[in-house]
Short mmCIF file of C-alpha atoms in Angstrom, two decimals:
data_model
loop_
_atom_site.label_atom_id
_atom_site.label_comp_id
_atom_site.label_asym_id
_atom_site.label_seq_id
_atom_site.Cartn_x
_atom_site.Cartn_y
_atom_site.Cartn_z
CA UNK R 1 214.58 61.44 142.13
CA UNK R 2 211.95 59.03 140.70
CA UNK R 3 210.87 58.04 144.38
CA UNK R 4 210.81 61.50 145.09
CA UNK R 5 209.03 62.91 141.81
CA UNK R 6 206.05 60.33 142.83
CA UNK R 7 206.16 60.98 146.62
CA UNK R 8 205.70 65.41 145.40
CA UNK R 9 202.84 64.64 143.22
CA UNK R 10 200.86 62.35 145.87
CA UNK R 11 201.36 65.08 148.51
CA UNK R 12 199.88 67.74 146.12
CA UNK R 13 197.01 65.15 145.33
CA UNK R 14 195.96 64.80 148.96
CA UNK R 15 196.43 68.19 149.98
CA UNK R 16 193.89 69.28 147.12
CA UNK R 17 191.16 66.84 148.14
CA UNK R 18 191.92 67.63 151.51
CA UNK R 19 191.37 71.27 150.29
CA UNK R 20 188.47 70.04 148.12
CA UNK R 21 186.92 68.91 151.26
CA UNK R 22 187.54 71.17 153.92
CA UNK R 23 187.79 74.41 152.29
CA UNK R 24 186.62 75.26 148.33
CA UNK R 25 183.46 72.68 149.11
CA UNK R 26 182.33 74.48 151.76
CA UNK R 27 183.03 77.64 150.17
CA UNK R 28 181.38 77.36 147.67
CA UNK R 29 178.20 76.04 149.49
CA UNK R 30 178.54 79.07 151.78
CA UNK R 31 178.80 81.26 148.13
CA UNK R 32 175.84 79.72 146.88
CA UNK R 33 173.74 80.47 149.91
CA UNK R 34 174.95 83.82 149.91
CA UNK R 35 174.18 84.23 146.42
CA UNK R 36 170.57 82.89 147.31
CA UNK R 37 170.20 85.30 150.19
CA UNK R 38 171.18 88.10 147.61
CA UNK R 39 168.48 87.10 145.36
CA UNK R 40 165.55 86.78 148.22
CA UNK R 41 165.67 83.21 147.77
CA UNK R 42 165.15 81.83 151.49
CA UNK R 43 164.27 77.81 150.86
CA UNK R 44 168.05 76.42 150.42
CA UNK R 45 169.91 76.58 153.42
CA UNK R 46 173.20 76.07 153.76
CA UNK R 47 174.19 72.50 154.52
CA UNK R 48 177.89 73.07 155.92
CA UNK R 49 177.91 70.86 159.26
CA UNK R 50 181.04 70.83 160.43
CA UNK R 51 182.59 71.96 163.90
CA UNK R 52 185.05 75.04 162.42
CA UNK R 53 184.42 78.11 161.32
CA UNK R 54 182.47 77.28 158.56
CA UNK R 55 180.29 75.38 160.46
CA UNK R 56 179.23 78.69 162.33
CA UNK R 57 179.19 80.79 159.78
CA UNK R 58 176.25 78.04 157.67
CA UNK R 59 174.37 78.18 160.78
CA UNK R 60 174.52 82.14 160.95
CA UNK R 61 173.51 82.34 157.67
CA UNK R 62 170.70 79.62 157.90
CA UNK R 63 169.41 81.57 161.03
CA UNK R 64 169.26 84.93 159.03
CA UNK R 65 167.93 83.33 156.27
CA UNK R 66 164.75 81.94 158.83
CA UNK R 67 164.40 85.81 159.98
CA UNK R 68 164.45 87.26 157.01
CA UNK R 69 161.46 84.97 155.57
CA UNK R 70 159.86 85.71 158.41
CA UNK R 71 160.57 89.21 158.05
CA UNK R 72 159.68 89.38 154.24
CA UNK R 73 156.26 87.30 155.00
CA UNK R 74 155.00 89.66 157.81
CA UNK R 75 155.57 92.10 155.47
CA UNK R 76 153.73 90.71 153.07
CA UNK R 77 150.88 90.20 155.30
CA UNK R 78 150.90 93.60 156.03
CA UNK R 79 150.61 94.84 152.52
CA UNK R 80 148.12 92.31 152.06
CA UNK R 81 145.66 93.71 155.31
CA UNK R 82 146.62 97.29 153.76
CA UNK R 83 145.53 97.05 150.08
CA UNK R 84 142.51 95.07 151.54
CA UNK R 85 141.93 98.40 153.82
CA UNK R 86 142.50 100.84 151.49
CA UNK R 87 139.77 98.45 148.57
CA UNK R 88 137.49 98.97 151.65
CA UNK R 89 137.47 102.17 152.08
CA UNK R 90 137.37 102.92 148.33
CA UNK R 91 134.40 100.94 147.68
CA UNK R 92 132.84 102.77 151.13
CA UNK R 93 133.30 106.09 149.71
CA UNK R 94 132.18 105.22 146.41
CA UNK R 95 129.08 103.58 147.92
CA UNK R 96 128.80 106.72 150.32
CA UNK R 97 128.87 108.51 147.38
CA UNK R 98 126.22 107.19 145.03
CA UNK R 99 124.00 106.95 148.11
CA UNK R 100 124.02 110.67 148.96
CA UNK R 101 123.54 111.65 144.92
CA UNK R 102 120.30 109.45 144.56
CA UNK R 103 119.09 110.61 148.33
CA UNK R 104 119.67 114.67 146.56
CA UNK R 105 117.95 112.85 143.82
CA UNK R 106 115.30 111.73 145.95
CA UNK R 107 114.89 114.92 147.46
CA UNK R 108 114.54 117.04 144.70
CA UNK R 109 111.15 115.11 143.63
CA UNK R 110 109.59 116.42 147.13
CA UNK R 111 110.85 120.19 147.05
CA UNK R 112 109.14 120.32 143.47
CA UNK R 113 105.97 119.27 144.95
CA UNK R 114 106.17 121.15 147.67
CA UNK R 115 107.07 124.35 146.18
CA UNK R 116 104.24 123.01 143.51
CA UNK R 117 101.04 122.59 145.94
CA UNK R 118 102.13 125.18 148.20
CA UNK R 119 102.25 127.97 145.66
CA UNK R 120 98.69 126.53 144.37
CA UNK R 121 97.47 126.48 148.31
CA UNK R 122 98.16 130.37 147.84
CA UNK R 123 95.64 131.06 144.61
CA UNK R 124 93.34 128.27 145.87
CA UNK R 125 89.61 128.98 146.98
CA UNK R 126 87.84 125.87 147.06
CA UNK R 127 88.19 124.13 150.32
CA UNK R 128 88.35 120.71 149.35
CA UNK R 129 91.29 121.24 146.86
CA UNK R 130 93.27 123.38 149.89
CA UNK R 131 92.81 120.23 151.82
CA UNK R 132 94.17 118.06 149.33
CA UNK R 133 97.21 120.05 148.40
CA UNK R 134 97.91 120.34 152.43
CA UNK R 135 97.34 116.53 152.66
CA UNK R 136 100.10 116.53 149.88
CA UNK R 137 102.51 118.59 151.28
CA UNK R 138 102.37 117.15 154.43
CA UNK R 139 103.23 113.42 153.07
CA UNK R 140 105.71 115.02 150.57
CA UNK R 141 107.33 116.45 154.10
CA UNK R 142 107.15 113.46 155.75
CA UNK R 143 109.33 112.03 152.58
CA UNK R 144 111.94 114.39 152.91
CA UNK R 145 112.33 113.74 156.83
CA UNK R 146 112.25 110.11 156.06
CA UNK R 147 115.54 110.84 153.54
CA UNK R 148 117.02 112.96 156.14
CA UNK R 149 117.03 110.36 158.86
CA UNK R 150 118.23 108.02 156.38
CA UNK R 151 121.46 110.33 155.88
CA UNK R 152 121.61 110.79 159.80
CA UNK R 153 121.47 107.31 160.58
CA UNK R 154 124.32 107.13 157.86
CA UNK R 155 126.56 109.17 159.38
CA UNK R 156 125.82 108.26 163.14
CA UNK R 157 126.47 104.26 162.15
CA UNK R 158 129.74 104.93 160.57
CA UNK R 159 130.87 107.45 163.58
CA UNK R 160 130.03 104.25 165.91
CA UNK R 161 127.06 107.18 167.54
CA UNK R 162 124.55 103.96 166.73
CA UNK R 163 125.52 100.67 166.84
CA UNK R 164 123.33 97.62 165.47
CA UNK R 165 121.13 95.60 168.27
CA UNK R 166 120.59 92.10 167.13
CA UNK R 167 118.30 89.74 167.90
CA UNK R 168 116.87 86.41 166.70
CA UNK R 169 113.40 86.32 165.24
CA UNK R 170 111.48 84.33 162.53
CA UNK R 171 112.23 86.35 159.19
CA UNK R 172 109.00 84.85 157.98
CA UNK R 173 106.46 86.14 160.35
CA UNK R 174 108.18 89.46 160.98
CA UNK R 175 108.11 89.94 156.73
CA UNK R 176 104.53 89.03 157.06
CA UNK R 177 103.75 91.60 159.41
CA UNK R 178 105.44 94.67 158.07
CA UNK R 179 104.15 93.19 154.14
CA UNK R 180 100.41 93.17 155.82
CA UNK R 181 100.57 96.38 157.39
CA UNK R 182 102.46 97.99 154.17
CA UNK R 183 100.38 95.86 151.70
CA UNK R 184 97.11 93.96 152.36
CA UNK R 185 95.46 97.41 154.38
CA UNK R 186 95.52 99.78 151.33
CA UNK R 187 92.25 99.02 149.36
CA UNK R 188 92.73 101.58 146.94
CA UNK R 189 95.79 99.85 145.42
CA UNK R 190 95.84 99.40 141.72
CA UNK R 191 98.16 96.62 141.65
CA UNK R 192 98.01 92.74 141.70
CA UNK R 193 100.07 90.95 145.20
CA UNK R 194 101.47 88.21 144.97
CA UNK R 195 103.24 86.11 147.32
CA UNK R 196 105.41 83.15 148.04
CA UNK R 197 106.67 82.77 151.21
CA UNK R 198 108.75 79.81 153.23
CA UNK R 199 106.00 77.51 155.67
CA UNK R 200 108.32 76.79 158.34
CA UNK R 201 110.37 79.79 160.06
CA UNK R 202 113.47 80.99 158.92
CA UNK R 203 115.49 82.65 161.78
CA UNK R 204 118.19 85.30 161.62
CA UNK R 205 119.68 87.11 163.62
CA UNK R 206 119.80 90.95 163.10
CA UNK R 207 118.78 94.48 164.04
CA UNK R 208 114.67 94.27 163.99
CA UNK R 209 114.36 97.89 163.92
CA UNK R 210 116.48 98.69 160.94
CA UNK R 211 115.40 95.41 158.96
CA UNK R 212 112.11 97.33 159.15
CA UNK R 213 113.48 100.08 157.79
CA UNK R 214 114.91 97.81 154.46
CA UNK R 215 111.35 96.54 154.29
CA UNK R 216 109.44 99.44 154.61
CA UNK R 217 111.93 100.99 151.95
CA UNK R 218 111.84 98.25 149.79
CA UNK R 219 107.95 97.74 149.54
CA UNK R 220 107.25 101.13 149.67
CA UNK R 221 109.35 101.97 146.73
CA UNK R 222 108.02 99.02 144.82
CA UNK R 223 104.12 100.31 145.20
CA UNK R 224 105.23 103.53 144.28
CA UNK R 225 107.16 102.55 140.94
CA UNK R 226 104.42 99.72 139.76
CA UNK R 227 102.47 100.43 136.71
CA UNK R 228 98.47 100.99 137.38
CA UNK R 229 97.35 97.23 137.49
CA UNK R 230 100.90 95.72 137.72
CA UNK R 231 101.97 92.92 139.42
CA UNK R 232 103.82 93.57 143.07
CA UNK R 233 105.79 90.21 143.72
CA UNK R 234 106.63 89.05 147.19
#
């Protein structure tokens, strides 16, 4: 009974390590992963290797695991590209925006002198002072195409009407042209120029025709806004 008793409790020994081994073990490494998968955790596979069942099933769940990462990280680029989109077009309409209010802005200032001159044209007798209010409502007109062209060119750029022709030029010389024609051939300006500006050429590589139109805008908006013997800084 003894011999017997001993020979029992060996047998139960080595079937549960052989159980230990072959079965709960991988079980419970096939659990775990699962559990993992559950949670979205992707970066611990399942290391079951063996030839059986279990075997098959680790590698089925290692190879889900893979597309699911995959999966999950496409995704992520996606909603990545669309809150990037969507800031875009946000910060396009805002810009869009805030340009048309100051070009209504801007236009306003014209209309009033229009309206101003041209009702004074009516009334007015003296010859000289009709040709100076015509002078003025001529260049006041000429303003509000200019703003109008502005919103045209707008609106044909971002329809893809236009599109931008660039070329490679010396940024120097070109500013130097546009600066002398805007600048040095007005002797009746009551400002002070002054200018610092690179000795070798700097090259870019643009649209010349609408870095003109910056220029021109930007220069002509800083004679008109400088105080009577102010300093205009290039």
């Amino acid at each position: 009974i003894s011999f017997w008793l001993a020979f029992v409790v060996v047998l139960v020994c080595a079937i549960d390590l052989l159980m230990a081994r072959f079965i709960t073990k991988p079980v419970s490494e096939l659990n775990e992963a699962a559990r993992n998968m559950a949670e979205l955790n992707f970066s611990h596979p399942c290391h079951v290797k063996s030839h059986d069942e279990f075997g098959e099933l680790a590698e089925s769940l290692n190879t889900m695991a893979e597309n699911l990462q995959q999966a999950f990280s496409s995704l992520e680029d996606a909603n990545r590209k669309l809150e990037q989109d969507v800031e875009q077009k946000k910060r396009l309409l805002a810009e869009r925006k805030e340009l048309v209010d100051n070009l209504s802005h801007e236009m306003k200032t014209p209309l009033g002198v229009i309206r101003a001159y041209a009702e004074g044209l009516q009334d007015e007798t003296d010859e000289a002072k009709r040709q100076k209010y015509s002078e003025v409502i001529i260049t006041e007109t000429e303003r509000m195409s200019r703003l109008i062209t502005t919103l045209l060119d707008l609106s044909a750029l971002e329809n893809g009407a236009t599109q931008l022709r660039p070329e490679r030029f010396d940024f120097v010389d070109f500013l130097e042209t546009v600066a002398g024609r805007l600048l040095i051939d007005t002797p009746d300006a009551d400002f002070v120029l002054e200018y610092e500006l690179p000795e070798h050429p700097v090259y870019v590589n643009t649209d010349k025709g609408r870095m003109e139109q910056v220029l021109n805008n930007l220069i002509v908006n800083a004679k008109r806004n400088n105080r009577p013997g102010g300093i205009l800084r290039l």
